[in-house]
mmCIF file of C-alpha atoms in Angstrom:
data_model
loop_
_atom_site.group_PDB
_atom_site.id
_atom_site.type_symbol
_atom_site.label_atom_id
_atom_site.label_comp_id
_atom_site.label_asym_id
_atom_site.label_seq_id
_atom_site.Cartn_x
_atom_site.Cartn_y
_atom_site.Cartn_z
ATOM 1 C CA UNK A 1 20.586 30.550 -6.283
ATOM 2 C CA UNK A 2 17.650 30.300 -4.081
ATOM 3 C CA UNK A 3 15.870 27.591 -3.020
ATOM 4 C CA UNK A 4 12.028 27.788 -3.698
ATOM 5 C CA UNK A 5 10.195 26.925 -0.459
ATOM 6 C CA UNK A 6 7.511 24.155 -0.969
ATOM 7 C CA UNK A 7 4.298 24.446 0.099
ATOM 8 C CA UNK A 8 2.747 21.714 2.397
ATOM 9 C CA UNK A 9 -0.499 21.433 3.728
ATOM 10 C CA UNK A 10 -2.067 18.378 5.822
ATOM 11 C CA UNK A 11 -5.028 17.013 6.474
ATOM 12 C CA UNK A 12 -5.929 15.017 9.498
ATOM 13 C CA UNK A 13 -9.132 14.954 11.818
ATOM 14 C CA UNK A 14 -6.702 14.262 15.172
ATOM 15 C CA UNK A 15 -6.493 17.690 16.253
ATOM 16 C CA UNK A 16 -4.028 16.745 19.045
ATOM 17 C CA UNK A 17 -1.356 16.324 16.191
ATOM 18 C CA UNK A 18 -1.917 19.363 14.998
ATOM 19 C CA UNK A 19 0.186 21.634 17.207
ATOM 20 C CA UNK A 20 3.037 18.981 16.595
ATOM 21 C CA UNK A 21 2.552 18.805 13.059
ATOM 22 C CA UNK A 22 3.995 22.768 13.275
ATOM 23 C CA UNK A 23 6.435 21.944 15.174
ATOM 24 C CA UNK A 24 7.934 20.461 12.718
ATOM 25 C CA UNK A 25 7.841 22.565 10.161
ATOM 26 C CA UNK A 26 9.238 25.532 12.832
ATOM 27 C CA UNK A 27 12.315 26.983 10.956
ATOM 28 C CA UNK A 28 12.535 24.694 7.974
ATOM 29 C CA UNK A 29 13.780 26.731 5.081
ATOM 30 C CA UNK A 30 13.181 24.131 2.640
ATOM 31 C CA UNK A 31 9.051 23.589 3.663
ATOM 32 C CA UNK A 32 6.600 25.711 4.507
ATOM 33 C CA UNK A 33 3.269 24.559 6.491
ATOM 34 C CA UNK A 34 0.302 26.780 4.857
ATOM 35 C CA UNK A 35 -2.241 25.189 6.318
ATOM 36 C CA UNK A 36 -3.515 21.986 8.341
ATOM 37 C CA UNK A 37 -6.954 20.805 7.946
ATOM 38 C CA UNK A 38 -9.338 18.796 9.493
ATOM 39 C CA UNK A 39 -10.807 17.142 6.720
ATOM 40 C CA UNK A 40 -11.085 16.912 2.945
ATOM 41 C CA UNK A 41 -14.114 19.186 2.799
ATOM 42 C CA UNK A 42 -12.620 21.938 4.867
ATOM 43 C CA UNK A 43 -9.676 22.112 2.134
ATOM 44 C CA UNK A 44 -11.793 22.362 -0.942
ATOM 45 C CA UNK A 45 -12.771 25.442 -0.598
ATOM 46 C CA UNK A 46 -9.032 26.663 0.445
ATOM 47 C CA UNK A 47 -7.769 24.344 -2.323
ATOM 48 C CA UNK A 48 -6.877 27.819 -4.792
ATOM 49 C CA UNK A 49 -5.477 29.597 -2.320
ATOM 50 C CA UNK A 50 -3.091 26.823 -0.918
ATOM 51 C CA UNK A 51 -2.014 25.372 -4.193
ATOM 52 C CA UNK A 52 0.303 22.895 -1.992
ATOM 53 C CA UNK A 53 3.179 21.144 -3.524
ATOM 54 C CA UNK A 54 2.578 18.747 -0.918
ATOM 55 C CA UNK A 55 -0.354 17.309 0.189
ATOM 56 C CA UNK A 56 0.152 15.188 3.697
ATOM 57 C CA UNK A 57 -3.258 13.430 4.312
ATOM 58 C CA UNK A 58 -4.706 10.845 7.069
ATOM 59 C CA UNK A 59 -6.515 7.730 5.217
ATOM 60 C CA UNK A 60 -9.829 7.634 7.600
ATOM 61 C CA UNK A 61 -11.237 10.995 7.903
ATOM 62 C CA UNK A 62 -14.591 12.405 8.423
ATOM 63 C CA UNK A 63 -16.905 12.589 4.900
ATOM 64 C CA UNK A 64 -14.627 12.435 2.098
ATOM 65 C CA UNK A 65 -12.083 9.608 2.480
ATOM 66 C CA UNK A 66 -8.806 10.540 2.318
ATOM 67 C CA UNK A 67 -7.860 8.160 -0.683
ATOM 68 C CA UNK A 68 -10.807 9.432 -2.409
ATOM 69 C CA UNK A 69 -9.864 12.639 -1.723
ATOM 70 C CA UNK A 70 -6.624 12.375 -3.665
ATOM 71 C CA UNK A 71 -8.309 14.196 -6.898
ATOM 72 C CA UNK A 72 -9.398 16.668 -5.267
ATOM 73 C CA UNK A 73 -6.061 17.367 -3.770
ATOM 74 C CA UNK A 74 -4.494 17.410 -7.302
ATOM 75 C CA UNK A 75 -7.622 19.122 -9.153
ATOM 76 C CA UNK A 76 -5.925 22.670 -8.465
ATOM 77 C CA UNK A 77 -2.337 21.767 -9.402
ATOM 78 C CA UNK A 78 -2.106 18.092 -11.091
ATOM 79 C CA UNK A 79 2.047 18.375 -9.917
ATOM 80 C CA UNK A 80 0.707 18.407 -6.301
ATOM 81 C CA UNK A 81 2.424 15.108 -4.869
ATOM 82 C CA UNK A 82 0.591 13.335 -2.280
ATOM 83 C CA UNK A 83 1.834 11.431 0.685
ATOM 84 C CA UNK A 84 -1.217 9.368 2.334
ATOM 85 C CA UNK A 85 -0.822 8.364 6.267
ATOM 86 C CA UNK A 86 -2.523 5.683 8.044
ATOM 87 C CA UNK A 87 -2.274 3.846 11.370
ATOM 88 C CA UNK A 88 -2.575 0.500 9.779
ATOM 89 C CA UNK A 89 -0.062 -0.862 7.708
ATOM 90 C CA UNK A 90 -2.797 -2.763 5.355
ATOM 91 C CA UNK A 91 -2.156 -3.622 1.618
ATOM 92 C CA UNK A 92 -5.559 -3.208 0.415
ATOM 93 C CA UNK A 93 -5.765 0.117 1.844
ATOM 94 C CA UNK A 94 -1.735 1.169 0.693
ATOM 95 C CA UNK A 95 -3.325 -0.357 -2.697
ATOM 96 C CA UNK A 96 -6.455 1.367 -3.040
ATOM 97 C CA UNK A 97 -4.355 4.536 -2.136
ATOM 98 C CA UNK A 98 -1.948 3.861 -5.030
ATOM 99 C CA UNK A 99 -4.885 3.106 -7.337
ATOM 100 C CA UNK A 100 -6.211 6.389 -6.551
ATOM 101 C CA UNK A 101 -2.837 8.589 -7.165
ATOM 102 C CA UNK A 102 -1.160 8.455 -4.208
ATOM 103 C CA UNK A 103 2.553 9.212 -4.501
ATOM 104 C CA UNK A 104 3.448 7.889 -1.242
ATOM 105 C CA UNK A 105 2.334 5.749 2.013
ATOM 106 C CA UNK A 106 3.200 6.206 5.909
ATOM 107 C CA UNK A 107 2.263 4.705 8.965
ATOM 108 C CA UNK A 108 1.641 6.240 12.288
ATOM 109 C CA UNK A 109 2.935 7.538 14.766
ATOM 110 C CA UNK A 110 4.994 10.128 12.784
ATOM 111 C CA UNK A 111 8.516 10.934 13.866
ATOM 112 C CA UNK A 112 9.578 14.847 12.314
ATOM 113 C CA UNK A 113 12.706 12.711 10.425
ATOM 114 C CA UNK A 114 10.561 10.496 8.870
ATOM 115 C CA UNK A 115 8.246 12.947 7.898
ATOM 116 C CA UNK A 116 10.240 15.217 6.354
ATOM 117 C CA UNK A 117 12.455 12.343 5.044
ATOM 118 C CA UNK A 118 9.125 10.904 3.058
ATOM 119 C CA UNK A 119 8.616 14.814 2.041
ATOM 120 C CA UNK A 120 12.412 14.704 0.724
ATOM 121 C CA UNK A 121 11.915 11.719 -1.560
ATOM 122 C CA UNK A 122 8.551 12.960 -2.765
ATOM 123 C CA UNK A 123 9.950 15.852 -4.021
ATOM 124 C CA UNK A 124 13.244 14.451 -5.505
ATOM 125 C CA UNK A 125 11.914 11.189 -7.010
ATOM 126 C CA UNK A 126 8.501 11.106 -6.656
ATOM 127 C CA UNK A 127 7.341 8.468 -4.703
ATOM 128 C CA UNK A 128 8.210 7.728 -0.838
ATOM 129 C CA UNK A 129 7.849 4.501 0.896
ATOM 130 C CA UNK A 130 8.828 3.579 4.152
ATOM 131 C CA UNK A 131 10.121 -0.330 4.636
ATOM 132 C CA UNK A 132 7.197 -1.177 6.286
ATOM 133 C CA UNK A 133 5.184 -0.622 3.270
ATOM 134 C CA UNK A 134 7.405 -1.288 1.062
ATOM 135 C CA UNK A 135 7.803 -4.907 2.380
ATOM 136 C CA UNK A 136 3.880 -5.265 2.582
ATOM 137 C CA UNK A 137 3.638 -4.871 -1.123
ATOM 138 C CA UNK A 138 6.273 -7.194 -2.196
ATOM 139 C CA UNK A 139 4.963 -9.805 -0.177
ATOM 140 C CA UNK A 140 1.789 -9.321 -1.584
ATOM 141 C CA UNK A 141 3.687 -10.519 -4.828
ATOM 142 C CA UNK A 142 5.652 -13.028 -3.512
ATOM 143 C CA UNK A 143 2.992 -15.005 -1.636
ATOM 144 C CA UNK A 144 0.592 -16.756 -3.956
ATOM 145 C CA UNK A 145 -2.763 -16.641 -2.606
ATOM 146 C CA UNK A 146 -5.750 -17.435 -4.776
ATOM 147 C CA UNK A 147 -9.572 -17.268 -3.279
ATOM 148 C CA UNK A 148 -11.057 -20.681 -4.798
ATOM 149 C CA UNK A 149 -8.577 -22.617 -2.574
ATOM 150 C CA UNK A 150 -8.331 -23.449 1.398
ATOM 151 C CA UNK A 151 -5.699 -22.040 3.500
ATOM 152 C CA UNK A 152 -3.740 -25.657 3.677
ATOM 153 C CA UNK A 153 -4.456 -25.721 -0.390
ATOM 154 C CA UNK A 154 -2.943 -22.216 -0.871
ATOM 155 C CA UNK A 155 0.345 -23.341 1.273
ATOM 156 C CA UNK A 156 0.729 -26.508 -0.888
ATOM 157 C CA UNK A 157 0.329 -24.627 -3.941
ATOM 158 C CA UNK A 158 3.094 -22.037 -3.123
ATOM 159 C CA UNK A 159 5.386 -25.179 -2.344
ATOM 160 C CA UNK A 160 4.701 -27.007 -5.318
ATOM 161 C CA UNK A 161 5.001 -23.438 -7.856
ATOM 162 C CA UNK A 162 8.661 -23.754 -6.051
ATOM 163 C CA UNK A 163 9.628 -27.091 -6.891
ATOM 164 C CA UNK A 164 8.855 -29.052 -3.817
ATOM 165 C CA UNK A 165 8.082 -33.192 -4.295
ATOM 166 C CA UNK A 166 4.512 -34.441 -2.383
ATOM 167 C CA UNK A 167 7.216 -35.340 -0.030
ATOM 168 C CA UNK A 168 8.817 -32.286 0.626
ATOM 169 C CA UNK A 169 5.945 -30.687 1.153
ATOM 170 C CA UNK A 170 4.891 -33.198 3.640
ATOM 171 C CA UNK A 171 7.626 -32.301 5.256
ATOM 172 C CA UNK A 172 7.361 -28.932 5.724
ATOM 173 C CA UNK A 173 3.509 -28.806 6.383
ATOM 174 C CA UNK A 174 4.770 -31.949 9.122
ATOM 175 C CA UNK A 175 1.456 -33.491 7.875
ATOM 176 C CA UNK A 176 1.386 -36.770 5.575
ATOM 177 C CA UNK A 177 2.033 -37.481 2.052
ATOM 178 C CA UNK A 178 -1.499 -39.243 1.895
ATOM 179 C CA UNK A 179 -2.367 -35.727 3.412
ATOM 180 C CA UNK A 180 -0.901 -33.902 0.920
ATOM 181 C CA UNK A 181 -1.796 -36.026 -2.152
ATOM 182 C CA UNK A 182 -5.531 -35.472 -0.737
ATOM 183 C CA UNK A 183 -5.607 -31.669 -0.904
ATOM 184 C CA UNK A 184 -3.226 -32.010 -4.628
ATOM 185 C CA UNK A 185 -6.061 -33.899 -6.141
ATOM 186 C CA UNK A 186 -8.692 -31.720 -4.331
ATOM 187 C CA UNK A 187 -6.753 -28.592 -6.238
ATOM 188 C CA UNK A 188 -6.621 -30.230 -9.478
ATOM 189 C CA UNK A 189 -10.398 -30.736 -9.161
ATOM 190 C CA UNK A 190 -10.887 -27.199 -8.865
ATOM 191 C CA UNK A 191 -8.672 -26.233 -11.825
ATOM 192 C CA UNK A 192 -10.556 -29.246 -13.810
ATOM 193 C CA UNK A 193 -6.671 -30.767 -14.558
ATOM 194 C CA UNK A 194 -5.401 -33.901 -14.912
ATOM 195 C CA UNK A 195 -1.511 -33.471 -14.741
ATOM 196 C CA UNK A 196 1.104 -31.385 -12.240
ATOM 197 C CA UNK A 197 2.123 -29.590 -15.543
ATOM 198 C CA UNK A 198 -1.311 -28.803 -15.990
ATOM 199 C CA UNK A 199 -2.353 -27.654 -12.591
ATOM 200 C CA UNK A 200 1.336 -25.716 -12.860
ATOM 201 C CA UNK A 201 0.762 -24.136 -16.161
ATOM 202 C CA UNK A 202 -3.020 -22.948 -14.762
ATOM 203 C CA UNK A 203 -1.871 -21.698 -11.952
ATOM 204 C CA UNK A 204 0.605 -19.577 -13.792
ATOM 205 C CA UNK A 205 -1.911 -18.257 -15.358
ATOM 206 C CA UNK A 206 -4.259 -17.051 -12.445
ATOM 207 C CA UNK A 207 -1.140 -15.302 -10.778
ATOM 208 C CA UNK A 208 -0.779 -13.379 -13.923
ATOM 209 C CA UNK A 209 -4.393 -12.577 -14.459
ATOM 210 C CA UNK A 210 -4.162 -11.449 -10.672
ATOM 211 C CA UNK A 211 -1.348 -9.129 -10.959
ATOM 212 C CA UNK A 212 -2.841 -7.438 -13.621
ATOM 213 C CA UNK A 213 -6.018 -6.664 -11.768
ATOM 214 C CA UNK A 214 -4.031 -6.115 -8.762
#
Protein backbone atom coordinates (compact mmCIF):
# COMPACT_ATOMS: atom_id res chain seq x y z
CA UNK A 1 0.00 0.00 0.00
CA UNK A 2 1.25 3.39 -0.68
CA UNK A 3 2.44 5.80 1.43
CA UNK A 4 0.67 9.26 1.13
CA UNK A 5 3.35 11.96 0.81
CA UNK A 6 2.86 14.85 3.37
CA UNK A 7 2.84 18.14 2.51
CA UNK A 8 5.24 20.64 4.27
CA UNK A 9 5.61 24.11 3.86
CA UNK A 10 7.91 26.63 6.00
CA UNK A 11 8.03 29.85 6.85
CA UNK A 12 11.09 31.79 7.75
CA UNK A 13 12.32 35.43 6.84
CA UNK A 14 16.28 34.07 6.67
CA UNK A 15 16.41 33.58 3.11
CA UNK A 16 19.94 32.08 3.36
CA UNK A 17 18.20 28.88 4.84
CA UNK A 18 16.12 28.62 2.28
CA UNK A 19 18.14 26.80 -0.38
CA UNK A 20 19.11 24.36 2.56
CA UNK A 21 15.77 23.97 3.77
CA UNK A 22 15.31 22.00 0.06
CA UNK A 23 17.98 20.28 0.46
CA UNK A 24 16.56 18.47 2.74
CA UNK A 25 13.61 17.58 1.52
CA UNK A 26 15.66 16.43 -2.00
CA UNK A 27 14.43 12.79 -2.55
CA UNK A 28 12.37 12.21 0.55
CA UNK A 29 9.52 9.96 -0.40
CA UNK A 30 7.81 10.35 2.76
CA UNK A 31 7.71 14.63 2.62
CA UNK A 32 7.21 16.84 0.15
CA UNK A 33 8.39 20.70 0.37
CA UNK A 34 5.43 22.76 -1.49
CA UNK A 35 6.48 25.81 -0.63
CA UNK A 36 8.83 28.06 1.69
CA UNK A 37 7.80 31.43 2.64
CA UNK A 38 9.08 34.42 3.88
CA UNK A 39 6.56 35.40 6.18
CA UNK A 40 3.07 34.76 7.52
CA UNK A 41 1.45 37.24 5.16
CA UNK A 42 3.04 35.88 2.04
CA UNK A 43 1.33 32.36 2.95
CA UNK A 44 -2.18 33.57 3.48
CA UNK A 45 -2.97 34.09 0.37
CA UNK A 46 -1.27 30.58 -0.80
CA UNK A 47 -2.82 29.06 2.35
CA UNK A 48 -5.78 27.03 -0.12
CA UNK A 49 -3.58 26.02 -2.45
CA UNK A 50 -0.86 24.55 -0.05
CA UNK A 51 -3.17 22.94 2.42
CA UNK A 52 0.19 21.68 4.29
CA UNK A 53 0.08 18.84 6.65
CA UNK A 54 2.95 20.45 8.08
CA UNK A 55 3.51 23.76 8.87
CA UNK A 56 7.46 24.50 9.85
CA UNK A 57 7.52 28.20 11.05
CA UNK A 58 10.33 30.69 12.55
CA UNK A 59 8.95 32.46 15.92
CA UNK A 60 10.22 36.24 15.01
CA UNK A 61 9.18 37.11 11.61
CA UNK A 62 8.32 40.21 9.84
CA UNK A 63 4.37 41.51 10.55
CA UNK A 64 2.49 38.66 11.74
CA UNK A 65 4.33 36.79 14.51
CA UNK A 66 4.87 33.47 13.95
CA UNK A 67 3.03 32.20 17.20
CA UNK A 68 0.25 34.38 16.27
CA UNK A 69 0.29 33.12 13.10
CA UNK A 70 -0.50 29.59 14.21
CA UNK A 71 -4.44 30.09 13.33
CA UNK A 72 -3.92 31.13 10.39
CA UNK A 73 -1.78 28.21 9.55
CA UNK A 74 -4.59 25.82 10.71
CA UNK A 75 -7.65 28.07 9.40
CA UNK A 76 -7.49 26.04 5.96
CA UNK A 77 -7.07 22.53 7.40
CA UNK A 78 -7.57 22.49 11.42
CA UNK A 79 -5.37 18.77 11.13
CA UNK A 80 -2.44 20.95 9.89
CA UNK A 81 0.26 20.21 12.73
CA UNK A 82 2.59 22.89 13.47
CA UNK A 83 6.19 22.76 14.47
CA UNK A 84 7.38 26.42 15.68
CA UNK A 85 11.38 27.19 15.47
CA UNK A 86 13.25 29.70 17.33
CA UNK A 87 16.88 30.59 18.08
CA UNK A 88 16.23 31.02 21.71
CA UNK A 89 15.42 28.33 23.84
CA UNK A 90 12.98 30.66 26.14
CA UNK A 91 9.96 29.25 28.15
CA UNK A 92 7.77 32.13 27.84
CA UNK A 93 8.13 32.15 24.23
CA UNK A 94 7.94 27.84 23.92
CA UNK A 95 4.78 28.76 26.27
CA UNK A 96 3.10 31.38 24.48
CA UNK A 97 3.68 29.08 21.37
CA UNK A 98 1.89 26.17 23.09
CA UNK A 99 -0.87 28.52 24.27
CA UNK A 100 -1.41 29.45 20.80
CA UNK A 101 -1.60 25.72 19.18
CA UNK A 102 1.63 24.88 18.54
CA UNK A 103 2.23 21.14 18.22
CA UNK A 104 5.83 21.31 18.56
CA UNK A 105 9.08 23.54 19.50
CA UNK A 106 12.79 23.61 17.95
CA UNK A 107 15.73 25.52 18.37
CA UNK A 108 18.20 26.69 15.85
CA UNK A 109 20.49 25.87 13.97
CA UNK A 110 18.56 22.98 12.28
CA UNK A 111 20.35 19.76 11.48
CA UNK A 112 18.17 17.72 8.33
CA UNK A 113 17.91 14.61 11.19
CA UNK A 114 16.47 16.63 13.59
CA UNK A 115 14.25 18.20 11.37
CA UNK A 116 12.79 15.54 9.85
CA UNK A 117 12.99 13.56 13.16
CA UNK A 118 10.60 16.48 14.85
CA UNK A 119 8.46 16.07 11.41
CA UNK A 120 8.37 12.14 12.23
CA UNK A 121 6.94 12.53 15.72
CA UNK A 122 4.53 15.24 14.63
CA UNK A 123 3.00 13.11 12.38
CA UNK A 124 2.96 9.83 14.43
CA UNK A 125 2.07 11.25 17.88
CA UNK A 126 1.44 14.61 17.57
CA UNK A 127 3.61 16.64 19.38
CA UNK A 128 7.62 16.90 18.98
CA UNK A 129 9.98 18.20 21.48
CA UNK A 130 13.50 18.23 21.44
CA UNK A 131 15.37 17.76 25.11
CA UNK A 132 16.28 21.10 25.17
CA UNK A 133 12.78 22.17 25.40
CA UNK A 134 11.57 19.61 26.89
CA UNK A 135 13.87 20.15 29.95
CA UNK A 136 13.03 24.00 29.91
CA UNK A 137 9.45 23.24 30.64
CA UNK A 138 9.84 20.84 33.39
CA UNK A 139 12.03 23.02 35.15
CA UNK A 140 9.69 25.62 34.85
CA UNK A 141 7.58 23.19 37.13
CA UNK A 142 10.03 22.05 39.28
CA UNK A 143 11.53 25.38 40.36
CA UNK A 144 9.18 27.38 42.53
CA UNK A 145 9.43 30.90 41.74
CA UNK A 146 6.79 33.34 42.90
CA UNK A 147 7.02 37.33 41.98
CA UNK A 148 6.12 38.93 45.55
CA UNK A 149 9.40 37.43 46.92
CA UNK A 150 13.35 38.33 46.52
CA UNK A 151 15.65 36.11 44.76
CA UNK A 152 17.36 34.88 48.30
CA UNK A 153 13.43 34.55 49.54
CA UNK A 154 12.47 32.42 46.48
CA UNK A 155 15.69 30.00 47.17
CA UNK A 156 14.67 29.61 50.86
CA UNK A 157 11.24 28.92 49.97
CA UNK A 158 12.09 26.06 47.50
CA UNK A 159 14.31 24.58 50.43
CA UNK A 160 11.88 24.79 53.01
CA UNK A 161 8.67 23.29 50.42
CA UNK A 162 11.46 20.30 50.48
CA UNK A 163 11.87 19.71 53.98
CA UNK A 164 15.00 21.54 54.84
CA UNK A 165 15.46 22.83 58.85
CA UNK A 166 16.53 26.92 59.16
CA UNK A 167 19.71 25.07 59.52
CA UNK A 168 19.95 23.21 56.55
CA UNK A 169 19.18 25.82 54.64
CA UNK A 170 21.84 27.86 56.17
CA UNK A 171 23.86 25.51 55.06
CA UNK A 172 23.31 25.33 51.69
CA UNK A 173 22.77 29.15 51.06
CA UNK A 174 26.50 29.14 53.31
CA UNK A 175 24.82 32.25 54.88
CA UNK A 176 23.57 32.27 58.69
CA UNK A 177 20.71 30.89 60.49
CA UNK A 178 20.03 34.51 61.92
CA UNK A 179 20.23 35.14 58.05
CA UNK A 180 17.86 32.82 57.19
CA UNK A 181 15.36 33.26 60.07
CA UNK A 182 15.44 37.08 58.81
CA UNK A 183 14.23 36.49 55.24
CA UNK A 184 11.59 33.35 56.90
CA UNK A 185 9.89 35.98 58.92
CA UNK A 186 10.21 38.59 56.08
CA UNK A 187 8.17 35.75 53.85
CA UNK A 188 5.67 35.08 56.41
CA UNK A 189 5.02 38.85 56.48
CA UNK A 190 4.19 38.81 52.99
CA UNK A 191 1.85 35.80 53.16
CA UNK A 192 0.30 37.59 56.47
CA UNK A 193 1.14 33.95 58.46
CA UNK A 194 2.02 33.16 61.65
CA UNK A 195 3.18 29.42 61.51
CA UNK A 196 5.67 27.21 58.98
CA UNK A 197 2.44 25.11 58.37
CA UNK A 198 0.83 28.15 57.47
CA UNK A 199 3.34 29.81 55.26
CA UNK A 200 3.63 25.90 53.81
CA UNK A 201 0.01 25.37 53.27
CA UNK A 202 -0.12 29.14 51.40
CA UNK A 203 2.46 28.54 49.46
CA UNK A 204 0.91 25.37 48.21
CA UNK A 205 -1.61 27.16 47.22
CA UNK A 206 0.06 29.94 45.00
CA UNK A 207 2.02 27.09 43.09
CA UNK A 208 -1.29 25.65 42.25
CA UNK A 209 -3.03 28.83 41.36
CA UNK A 210 0.21 29.37 39.15
CA UNK A 211 0.13 26.24 37.27
CA UNK A 212 -3.21 26.72 36.35
CA UNK A 213 -2.62 30.09 34.79
CA UNK A 214 0.56 28.85 33.52
Amino acid sequence: MKTETLKIVIIDNDEKLHPLYQQYFTDSLLYELVAIYTSVNQFIPNAVRTRPDIVVSEVNLTGISGIDGIPYFKKQNTSSKVLMISGKCDFEIIKEAFRKGSDGFLTKPLAKNRLLNAIAELHQHGVALEHEVAKKIIHSFQVKTFESFSKKENQIIELLTHGYTYKMIADRLCVTPSAVNFHIQNIYVKLNVNSKSEALKKLQEMEVRQLNAA
